[in-house]
Short mmCIF file of C-alpha atoms in Angstrom, two decimals:
data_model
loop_
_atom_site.label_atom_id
_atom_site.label_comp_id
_atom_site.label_asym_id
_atom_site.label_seq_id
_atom_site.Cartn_x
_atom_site.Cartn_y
_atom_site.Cartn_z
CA UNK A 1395 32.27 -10.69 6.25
CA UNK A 1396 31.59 -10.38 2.60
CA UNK A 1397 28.68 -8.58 1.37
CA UNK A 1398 25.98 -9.80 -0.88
CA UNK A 1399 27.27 -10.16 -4.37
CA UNK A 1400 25.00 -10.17 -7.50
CA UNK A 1401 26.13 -10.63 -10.92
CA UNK A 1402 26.39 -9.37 -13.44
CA UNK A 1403 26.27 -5.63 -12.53
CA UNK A 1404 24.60 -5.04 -16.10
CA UNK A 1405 22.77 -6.86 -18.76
CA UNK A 1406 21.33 -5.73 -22.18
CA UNK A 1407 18.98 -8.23 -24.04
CA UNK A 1408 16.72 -7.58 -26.66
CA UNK A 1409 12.83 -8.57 -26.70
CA UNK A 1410 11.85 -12.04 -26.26
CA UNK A 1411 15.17 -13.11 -24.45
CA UNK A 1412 15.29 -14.39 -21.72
CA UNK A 1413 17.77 -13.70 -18.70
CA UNK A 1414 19.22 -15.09 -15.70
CA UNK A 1415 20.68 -12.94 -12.58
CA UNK A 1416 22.34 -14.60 -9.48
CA UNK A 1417 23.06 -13.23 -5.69
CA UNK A 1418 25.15 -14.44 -3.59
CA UNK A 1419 23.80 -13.84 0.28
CA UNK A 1420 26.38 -12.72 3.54
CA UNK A 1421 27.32 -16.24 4.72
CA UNK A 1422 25.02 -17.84 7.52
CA UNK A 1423 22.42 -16.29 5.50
CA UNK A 1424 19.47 -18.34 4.18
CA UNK A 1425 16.77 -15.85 3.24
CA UNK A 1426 16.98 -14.03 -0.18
CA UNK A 1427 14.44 -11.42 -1.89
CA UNK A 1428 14.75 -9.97 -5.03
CA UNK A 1429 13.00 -6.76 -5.92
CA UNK A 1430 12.47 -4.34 -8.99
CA UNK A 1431 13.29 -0.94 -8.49
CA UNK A 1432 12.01 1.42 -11.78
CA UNK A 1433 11.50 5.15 -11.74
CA UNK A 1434 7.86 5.13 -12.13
CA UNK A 1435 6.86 2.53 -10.02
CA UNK A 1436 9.80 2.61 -6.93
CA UNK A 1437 10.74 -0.61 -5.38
CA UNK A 1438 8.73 -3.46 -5.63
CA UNK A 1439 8.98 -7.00 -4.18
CA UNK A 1440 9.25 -9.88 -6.54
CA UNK A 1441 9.31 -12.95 -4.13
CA UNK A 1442 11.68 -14.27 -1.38
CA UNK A 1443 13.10 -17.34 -0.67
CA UNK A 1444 14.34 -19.15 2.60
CA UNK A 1445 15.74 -22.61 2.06
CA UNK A 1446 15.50 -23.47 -1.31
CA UNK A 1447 11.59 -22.90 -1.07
CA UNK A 1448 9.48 -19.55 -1.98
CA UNK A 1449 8.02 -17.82 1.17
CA UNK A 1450 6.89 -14.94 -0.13
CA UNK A 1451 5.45 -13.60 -3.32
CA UNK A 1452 4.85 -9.98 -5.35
CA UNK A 1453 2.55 -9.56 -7.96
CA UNK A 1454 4.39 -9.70 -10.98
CA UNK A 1455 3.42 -12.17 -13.81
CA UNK A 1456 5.04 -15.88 -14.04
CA UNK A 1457 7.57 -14.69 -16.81
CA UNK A 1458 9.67 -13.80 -13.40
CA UNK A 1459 10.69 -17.02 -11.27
CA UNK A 1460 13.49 -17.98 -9.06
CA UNK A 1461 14.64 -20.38 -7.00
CA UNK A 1462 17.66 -20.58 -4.29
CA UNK A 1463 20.02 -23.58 -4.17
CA UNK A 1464 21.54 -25.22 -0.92
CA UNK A 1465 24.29 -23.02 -0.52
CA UNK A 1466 21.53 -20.20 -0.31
CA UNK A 1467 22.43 -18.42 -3.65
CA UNK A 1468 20.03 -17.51 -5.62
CA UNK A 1469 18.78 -16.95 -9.54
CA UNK A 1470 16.28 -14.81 -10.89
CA UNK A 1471 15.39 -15.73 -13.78
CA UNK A 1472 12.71 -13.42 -16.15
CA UNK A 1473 11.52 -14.81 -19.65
CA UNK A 1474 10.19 -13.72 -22.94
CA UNK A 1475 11.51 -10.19 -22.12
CA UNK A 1476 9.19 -6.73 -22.53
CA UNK A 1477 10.46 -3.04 -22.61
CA UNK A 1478 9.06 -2.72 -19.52
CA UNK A 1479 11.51 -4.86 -17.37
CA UNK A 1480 14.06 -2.85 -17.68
CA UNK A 1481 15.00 -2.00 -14.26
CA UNK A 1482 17.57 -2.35 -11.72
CA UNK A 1483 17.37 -5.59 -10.08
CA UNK A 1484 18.25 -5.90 -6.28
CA UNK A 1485 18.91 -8.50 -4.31
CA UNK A 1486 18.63 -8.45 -0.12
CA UNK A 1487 19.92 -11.41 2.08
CA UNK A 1488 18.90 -11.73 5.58
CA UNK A 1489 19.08 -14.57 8.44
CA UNK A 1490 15.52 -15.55 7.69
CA UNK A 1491 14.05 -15.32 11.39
CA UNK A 1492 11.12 -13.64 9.92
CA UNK A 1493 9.67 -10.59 11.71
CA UNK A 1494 12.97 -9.43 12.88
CA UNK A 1495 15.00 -9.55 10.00
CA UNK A 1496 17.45 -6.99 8.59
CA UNK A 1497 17.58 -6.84 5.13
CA UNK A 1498 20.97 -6.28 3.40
CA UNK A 1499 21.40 -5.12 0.26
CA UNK A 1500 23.42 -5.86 -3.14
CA UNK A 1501 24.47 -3.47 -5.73
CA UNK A 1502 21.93 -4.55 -8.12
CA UNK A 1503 21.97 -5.80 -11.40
CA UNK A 1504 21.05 -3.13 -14.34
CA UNK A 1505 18.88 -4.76 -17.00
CA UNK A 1506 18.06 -2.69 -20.13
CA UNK A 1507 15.70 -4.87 -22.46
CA UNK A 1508 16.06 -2.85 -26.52
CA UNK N 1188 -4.03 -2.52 3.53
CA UNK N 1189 -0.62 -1.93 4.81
CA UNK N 1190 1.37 0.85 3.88
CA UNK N 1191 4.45 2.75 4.21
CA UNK N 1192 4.13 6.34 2.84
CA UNK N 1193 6.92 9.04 2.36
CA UNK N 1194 5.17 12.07 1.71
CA UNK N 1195 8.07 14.30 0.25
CA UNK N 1196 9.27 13.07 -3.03
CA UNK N 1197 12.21 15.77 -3.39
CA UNK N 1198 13.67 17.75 -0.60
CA UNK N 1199 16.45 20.59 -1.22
CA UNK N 1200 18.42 21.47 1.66
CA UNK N 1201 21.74 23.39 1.92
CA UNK N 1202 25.20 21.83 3.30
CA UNK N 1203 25.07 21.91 7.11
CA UNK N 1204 21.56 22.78 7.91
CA UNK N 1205 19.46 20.51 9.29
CA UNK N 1206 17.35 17.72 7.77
CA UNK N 1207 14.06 15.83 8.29
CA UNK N 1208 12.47 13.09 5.99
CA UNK N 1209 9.22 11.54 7.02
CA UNK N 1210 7.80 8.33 7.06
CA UNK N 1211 4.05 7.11 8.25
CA UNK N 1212 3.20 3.61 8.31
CA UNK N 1213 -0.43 2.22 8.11
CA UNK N 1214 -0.08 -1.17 10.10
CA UNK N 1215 -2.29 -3.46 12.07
CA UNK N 1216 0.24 -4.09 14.80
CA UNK N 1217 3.89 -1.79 15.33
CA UNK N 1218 5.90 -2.82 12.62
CA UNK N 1219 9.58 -3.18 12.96
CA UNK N 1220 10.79 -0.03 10.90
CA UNK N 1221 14.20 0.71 8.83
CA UNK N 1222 15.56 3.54 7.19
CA UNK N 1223 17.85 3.13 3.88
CA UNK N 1224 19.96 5.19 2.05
CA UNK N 1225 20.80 4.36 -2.08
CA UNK N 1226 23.62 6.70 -3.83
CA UNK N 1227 23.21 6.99 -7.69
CA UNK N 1228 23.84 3.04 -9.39
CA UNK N 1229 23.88 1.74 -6.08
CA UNK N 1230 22.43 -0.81 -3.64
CA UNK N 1231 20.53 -0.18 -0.18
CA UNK N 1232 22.40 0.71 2.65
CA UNK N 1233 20.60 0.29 5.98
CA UNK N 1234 20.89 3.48 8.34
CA UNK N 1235 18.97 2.75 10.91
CA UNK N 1236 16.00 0.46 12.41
CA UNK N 1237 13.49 0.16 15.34
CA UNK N 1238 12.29 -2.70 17.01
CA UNK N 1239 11.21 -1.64 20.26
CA UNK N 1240 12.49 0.07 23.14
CA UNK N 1241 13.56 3.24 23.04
CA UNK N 1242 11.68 5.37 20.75
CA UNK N 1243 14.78 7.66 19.18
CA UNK N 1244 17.41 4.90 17.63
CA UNK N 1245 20.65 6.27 16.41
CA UNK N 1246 22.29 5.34 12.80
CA UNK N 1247 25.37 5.04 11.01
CA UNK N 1248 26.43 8.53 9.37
CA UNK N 1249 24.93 11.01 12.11
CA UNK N 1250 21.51 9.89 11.14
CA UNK N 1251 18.69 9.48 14.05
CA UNK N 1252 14.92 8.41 13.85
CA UNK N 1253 12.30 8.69 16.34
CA UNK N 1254 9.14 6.70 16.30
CA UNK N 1255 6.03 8.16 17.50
CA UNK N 1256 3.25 5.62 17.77
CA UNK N 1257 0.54 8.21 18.23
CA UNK N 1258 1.04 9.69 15.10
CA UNK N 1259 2.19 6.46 13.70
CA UNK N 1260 5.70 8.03 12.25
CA UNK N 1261 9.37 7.03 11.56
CA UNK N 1262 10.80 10.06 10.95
CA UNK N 1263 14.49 10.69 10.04
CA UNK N 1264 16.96 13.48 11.00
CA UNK N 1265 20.27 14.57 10.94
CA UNK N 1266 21.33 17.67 12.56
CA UNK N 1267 23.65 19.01 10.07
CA UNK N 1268 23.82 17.77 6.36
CA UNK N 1269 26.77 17.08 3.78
CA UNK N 1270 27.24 17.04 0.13
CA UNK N 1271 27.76 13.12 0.39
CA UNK N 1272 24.22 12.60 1.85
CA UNK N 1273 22.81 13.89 -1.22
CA UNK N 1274 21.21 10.51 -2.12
CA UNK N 1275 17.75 8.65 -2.26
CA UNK N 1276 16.51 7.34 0.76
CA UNK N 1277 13.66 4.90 1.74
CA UNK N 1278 11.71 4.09 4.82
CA UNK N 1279 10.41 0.07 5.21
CA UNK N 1280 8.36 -1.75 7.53
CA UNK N 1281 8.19 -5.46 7.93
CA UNK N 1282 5.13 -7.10 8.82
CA UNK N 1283 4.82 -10.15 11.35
CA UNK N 1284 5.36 -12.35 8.25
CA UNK N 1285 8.60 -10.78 7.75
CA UNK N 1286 7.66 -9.04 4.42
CA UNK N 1287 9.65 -5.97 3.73
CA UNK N 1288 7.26 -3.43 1.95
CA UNK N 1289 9.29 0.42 0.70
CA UNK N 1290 8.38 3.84 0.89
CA UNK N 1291 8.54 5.30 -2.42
CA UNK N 1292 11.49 7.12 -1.25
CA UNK N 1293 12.85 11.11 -0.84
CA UNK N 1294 15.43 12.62 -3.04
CA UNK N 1295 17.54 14.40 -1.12
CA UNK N 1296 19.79 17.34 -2.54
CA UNK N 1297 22.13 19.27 -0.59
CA UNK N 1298 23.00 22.76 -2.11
CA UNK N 1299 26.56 24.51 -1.47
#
């Protein structure tokens, strides 16, 4: 079974611009969470989505929205870019049975905002 | 508030002696519990997790945890260590919503 896929695998935009990332979850499936992972400030949850709709959301500011389409993939999508996003972006799929879930992870997307 | 803490931000240990990385969780109720590993420019792999059951679960790579509900730990071990676990590794709890929340994670570095 194929893993979950994110693309691309590394992004440089400049201030202002905005961005776009995709995953694509393990087939079957249907939950998807993005997080942020920076040096300073570790891994931190962005939001999660389980059948096209949000479940779950971090505290980060409404520059960062996604959504997931029917086949489960998902975009990320993070506007008017600051320094500060620059991060590696990951990407975790899971069944979506809730409490019980396993994670699994992508590579990541690097984003470096100049 | 909830929490997952990892109090050891760095830990140097040499190539086939033993290794422990700990993990505490601050929870209302047991959490379900995980254990990742992330090599340099890479994803999450998942090691290990607990549900319930028996309190020592066994991983992929020789890795083991044991939870201890009394002193409300997920610790990890392996008995012997090698160069290729030299990597960053994080401890996570879900809640009964299903929300993953991360450690802040150990470095690990394994010395010839």
């Amino acid at each position: 079974k194929a893993g979950v896929t994110q693309t691309p695998r590394y992004l440089i935009k400049t201030r202002g611009q905005q961005v776009t990332l995709s995953c694509s979850p393990i087939s079957g499936h249907r939950s998807v969470s993005w997080y942020q992972q920076t040096p300073g400030q570790g891994l931190q949850f962005l939001f999660e989505y389980f059948s096209e709709t949000q479940r779950n959301k971090g505290n980060f500011p409404g520059r960062f929205s996604g959504r997931q389409f029917s086949n489960s993939r998902s975009e990320m999508n993070v506007s008017t870019l600051e320094l500060g996003d620059s991060a590696l972006y990951l990407c975790a799929s899971s069944i979506g049975q809730g409490r019980t879930d396993t994670q699994y992870f992508g590579p990541g997307t690097r984003l470096t905002v100049l | 508030a909830q929490s997952v803490t990892q109090p050891d931000i760095h830990i140097t240990v040499s190539e086939g002696a033993s290794l422990e990385l700990r993990c505490n969780y601050s929870y209302g109720a047991t959490p379900y519990l995980f254990w990742y590993v992330q090599s340099p420019g890479q994803g999450l792999q998942l090691l290990l997790k607990y549900f319930s059951g028996d309190t020592l679960v066994q991983g992929i790579k020789g890795f083991e945890a044991e939870f201890k509900r009394s002193q409300s730990s997920f610790n990890l071990r392996k008995p012997s260590v090698h160069w290729s676990d030299a990597a960053e590794y994080f401890c996570a709890a879900t809640d009964s919503w299903g929300k993953f929340q991360f450690g802040a994670g150990t470095q690990v570095v394994v010395t010839p």
